[in-house]
GROMACS .gro file of C-alpha atoms in nm:
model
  153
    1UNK     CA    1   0.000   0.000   0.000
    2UNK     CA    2   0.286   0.222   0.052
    3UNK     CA    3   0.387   0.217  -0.293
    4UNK     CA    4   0.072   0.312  -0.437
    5UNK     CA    5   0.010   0.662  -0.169
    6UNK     CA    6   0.366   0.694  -0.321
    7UNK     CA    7   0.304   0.660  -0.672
    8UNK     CA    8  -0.029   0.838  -0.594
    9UNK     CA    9   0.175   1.125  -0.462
   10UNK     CA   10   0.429   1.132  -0.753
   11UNK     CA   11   0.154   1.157  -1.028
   12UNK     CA   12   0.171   1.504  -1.135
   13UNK     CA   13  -0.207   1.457  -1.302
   14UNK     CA   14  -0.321   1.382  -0.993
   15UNK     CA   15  -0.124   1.659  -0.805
   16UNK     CA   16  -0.236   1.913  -1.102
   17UNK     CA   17  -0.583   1.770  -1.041
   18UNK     CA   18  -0.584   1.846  -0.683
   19UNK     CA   19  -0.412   2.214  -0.685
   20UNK     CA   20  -0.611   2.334  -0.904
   21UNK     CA   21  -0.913   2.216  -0.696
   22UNK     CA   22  -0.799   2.403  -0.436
   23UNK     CA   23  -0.637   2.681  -0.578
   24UNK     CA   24  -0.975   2.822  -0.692
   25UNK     CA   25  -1.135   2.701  -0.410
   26UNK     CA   26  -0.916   2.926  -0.192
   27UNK     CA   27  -0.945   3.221  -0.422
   28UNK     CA   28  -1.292   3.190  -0.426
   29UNK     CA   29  -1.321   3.233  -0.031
   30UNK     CA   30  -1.058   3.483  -0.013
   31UNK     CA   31  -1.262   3.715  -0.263
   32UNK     CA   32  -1.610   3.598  -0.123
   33UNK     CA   33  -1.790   3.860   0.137
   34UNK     CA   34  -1.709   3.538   0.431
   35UNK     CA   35  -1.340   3.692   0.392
   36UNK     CA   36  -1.463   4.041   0.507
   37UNK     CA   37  -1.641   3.986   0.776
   38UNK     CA   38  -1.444   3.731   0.932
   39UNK     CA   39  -1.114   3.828   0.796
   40UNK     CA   40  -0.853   3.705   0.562
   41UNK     CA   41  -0.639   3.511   0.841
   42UNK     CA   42  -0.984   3.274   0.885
   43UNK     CA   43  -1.048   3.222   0.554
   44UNK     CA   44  -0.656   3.134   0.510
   45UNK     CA   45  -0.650   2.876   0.769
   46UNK     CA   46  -0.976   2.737   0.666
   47UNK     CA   47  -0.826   2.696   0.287
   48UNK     CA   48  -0.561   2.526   0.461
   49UNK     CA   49  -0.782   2.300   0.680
   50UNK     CA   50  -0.947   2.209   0.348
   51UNK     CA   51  -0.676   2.117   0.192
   52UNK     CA   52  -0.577   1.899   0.392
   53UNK     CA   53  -0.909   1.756   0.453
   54UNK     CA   54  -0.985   1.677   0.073
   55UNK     CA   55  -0.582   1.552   0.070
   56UNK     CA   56  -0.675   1.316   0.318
   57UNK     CA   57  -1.003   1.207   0.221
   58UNK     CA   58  -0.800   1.109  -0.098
   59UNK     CA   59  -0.573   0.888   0.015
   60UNK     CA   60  -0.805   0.742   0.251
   61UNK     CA   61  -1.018   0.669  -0.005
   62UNK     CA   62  -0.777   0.543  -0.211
   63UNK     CA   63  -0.691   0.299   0.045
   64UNK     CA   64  -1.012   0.148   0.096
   65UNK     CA   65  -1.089   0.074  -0.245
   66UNK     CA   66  -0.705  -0.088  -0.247
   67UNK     CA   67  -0.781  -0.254   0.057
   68UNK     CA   68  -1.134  -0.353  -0.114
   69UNK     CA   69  -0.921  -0.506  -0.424
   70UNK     CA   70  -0.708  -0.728  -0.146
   71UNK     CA   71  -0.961  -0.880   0.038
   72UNK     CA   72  -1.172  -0.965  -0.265
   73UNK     CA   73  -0.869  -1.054  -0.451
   74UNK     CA   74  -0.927  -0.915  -0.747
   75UNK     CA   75  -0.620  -0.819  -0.921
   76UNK     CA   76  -0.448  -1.120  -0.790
   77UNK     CA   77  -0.154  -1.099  -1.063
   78UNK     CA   78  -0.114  -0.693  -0.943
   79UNK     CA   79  -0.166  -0.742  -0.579
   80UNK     CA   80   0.043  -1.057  -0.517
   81UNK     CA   81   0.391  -1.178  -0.464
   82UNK     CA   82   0.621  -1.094  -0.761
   83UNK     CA   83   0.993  -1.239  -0.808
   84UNK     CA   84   1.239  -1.027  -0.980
   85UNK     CA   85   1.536  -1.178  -1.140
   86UNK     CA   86   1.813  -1.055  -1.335
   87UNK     CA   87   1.871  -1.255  -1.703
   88UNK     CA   88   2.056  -1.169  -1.945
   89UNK     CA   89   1.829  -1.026  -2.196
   90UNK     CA   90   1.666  -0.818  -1.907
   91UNK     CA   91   1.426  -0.798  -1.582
   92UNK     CA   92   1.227  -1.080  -1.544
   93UNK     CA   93   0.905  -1.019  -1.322
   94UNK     CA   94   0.742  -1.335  -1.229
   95UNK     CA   95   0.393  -1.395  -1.050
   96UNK     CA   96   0.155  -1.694  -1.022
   97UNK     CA   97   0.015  -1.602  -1.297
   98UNK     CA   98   0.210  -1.455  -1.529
   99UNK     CA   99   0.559  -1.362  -1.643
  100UNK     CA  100   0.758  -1.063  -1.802
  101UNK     CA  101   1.038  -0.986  -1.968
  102UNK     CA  102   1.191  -0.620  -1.905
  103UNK     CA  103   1.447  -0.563  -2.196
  104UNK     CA  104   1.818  -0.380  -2.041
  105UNK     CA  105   1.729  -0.184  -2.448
  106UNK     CA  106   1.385  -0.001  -2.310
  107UNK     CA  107   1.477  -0.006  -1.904
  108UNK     CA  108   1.453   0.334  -1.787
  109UNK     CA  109   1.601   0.386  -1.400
  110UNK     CA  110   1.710   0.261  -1.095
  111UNK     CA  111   1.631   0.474  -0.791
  112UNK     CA  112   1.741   0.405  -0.402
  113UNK     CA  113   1.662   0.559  -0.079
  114UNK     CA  114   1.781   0.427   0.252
  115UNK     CA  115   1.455   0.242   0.269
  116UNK     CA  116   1.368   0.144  -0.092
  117UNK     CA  117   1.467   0.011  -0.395
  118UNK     CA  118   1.288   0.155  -0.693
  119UNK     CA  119   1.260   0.025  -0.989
  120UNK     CA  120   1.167   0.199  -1.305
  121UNK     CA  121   1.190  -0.050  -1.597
  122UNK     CA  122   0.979   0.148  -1.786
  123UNK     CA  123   0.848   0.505  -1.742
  124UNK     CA  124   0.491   0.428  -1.626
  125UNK     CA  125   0.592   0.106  -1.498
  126UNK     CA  126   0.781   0.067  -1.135
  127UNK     CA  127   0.850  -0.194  -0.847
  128UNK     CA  128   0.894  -0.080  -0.487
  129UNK     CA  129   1.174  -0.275  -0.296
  130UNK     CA  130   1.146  -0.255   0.098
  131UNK     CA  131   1.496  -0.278   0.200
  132UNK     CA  132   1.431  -0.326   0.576
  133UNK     CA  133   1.210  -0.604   0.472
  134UNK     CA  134   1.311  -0.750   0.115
  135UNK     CA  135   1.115  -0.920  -0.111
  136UNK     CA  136   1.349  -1.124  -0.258
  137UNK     CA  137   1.595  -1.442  -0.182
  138UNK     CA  138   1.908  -1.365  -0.152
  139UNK     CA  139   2.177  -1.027  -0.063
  140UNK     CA  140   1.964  -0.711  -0.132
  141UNK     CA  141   2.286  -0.530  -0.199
  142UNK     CA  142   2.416  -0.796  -0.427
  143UNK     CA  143   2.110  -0.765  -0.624
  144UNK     CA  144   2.099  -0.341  -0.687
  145UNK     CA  145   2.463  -0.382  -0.756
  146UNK     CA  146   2.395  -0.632  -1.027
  147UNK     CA  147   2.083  -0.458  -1.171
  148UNK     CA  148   2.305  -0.135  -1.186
  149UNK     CA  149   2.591  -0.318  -1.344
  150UNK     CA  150   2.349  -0.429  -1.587
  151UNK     CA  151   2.152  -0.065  -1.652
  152UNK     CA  152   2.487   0.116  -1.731
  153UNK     CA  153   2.456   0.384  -2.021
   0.00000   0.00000   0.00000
């Protein structure tokens, strides 16, 4: 679930979306006879409140219908395990139920934080890597060193 408030997050649609929501929502009470009788400190703290009220109602609803998806198991091939392994003709994502090939020709970045390993092999496509709890068998480091070898331009 973390990964997807964090993909959520980094969509810039979705960000757009949302600013412009409240952009004109504040202007709209800053400019709106509320604003002179109660003042423009109020109304800035309640455009503030409401952000983060319709920020939050959001996410949360983006986590129940996620958490909706889990329990009914829909999406099972999504939602599920997946195995990552390194070939060499590319990234090799493996499920129950299905199986990719990512090509080193079209892979597009490698990110890491001090608590994830992201993987980008494609622009809209990414894997999120807990590194205090990995996914994977075997040496976490090992395996980013050997997907970076691999990813060199």
């Amino acid at each position: 679930m973390a990964s997807q408030i964090h993909a959520l997050m980094r969509n810039r649609v979705v960000l757009g979306f949302w600013a412009l929501i409240m952009v004109s929502y504040c202007v709209s009470q800053l400019h709106g006879p509320r604003a002179q009788s109660q003042g423009v400190l109020y109304e800035i703290v309640l455009c503030t409140v409401s952000c983060l009220i319709l920020l939050a109602s959001f996410l949360g609803s983006t986590l129940l219908v996620l958490s909706i998806q889990i329990m009914s198991q829909k999406n099972k091939a999504v939602l599920g395990e997946h195995r990552l392994t390194i070939s060499d003709e590319g990234l090799v994502e493996s499920t129950l139920y299905n199986e990719s090939m990512h090509k080193w020709m079209g892979y597009h970045k490698t990110l890491s934080t001090s608590t994830y390993l992201m993987i980008y092999p494609t622009d809209g496509r990414f894997f999120y890597i807990s590194k205090r709890r990995p996914l994977i068998e075997g040496d976490m480091a090992a395996f980013e060193a050997a997907l970076r070898e691999r990813t060199k331009k």
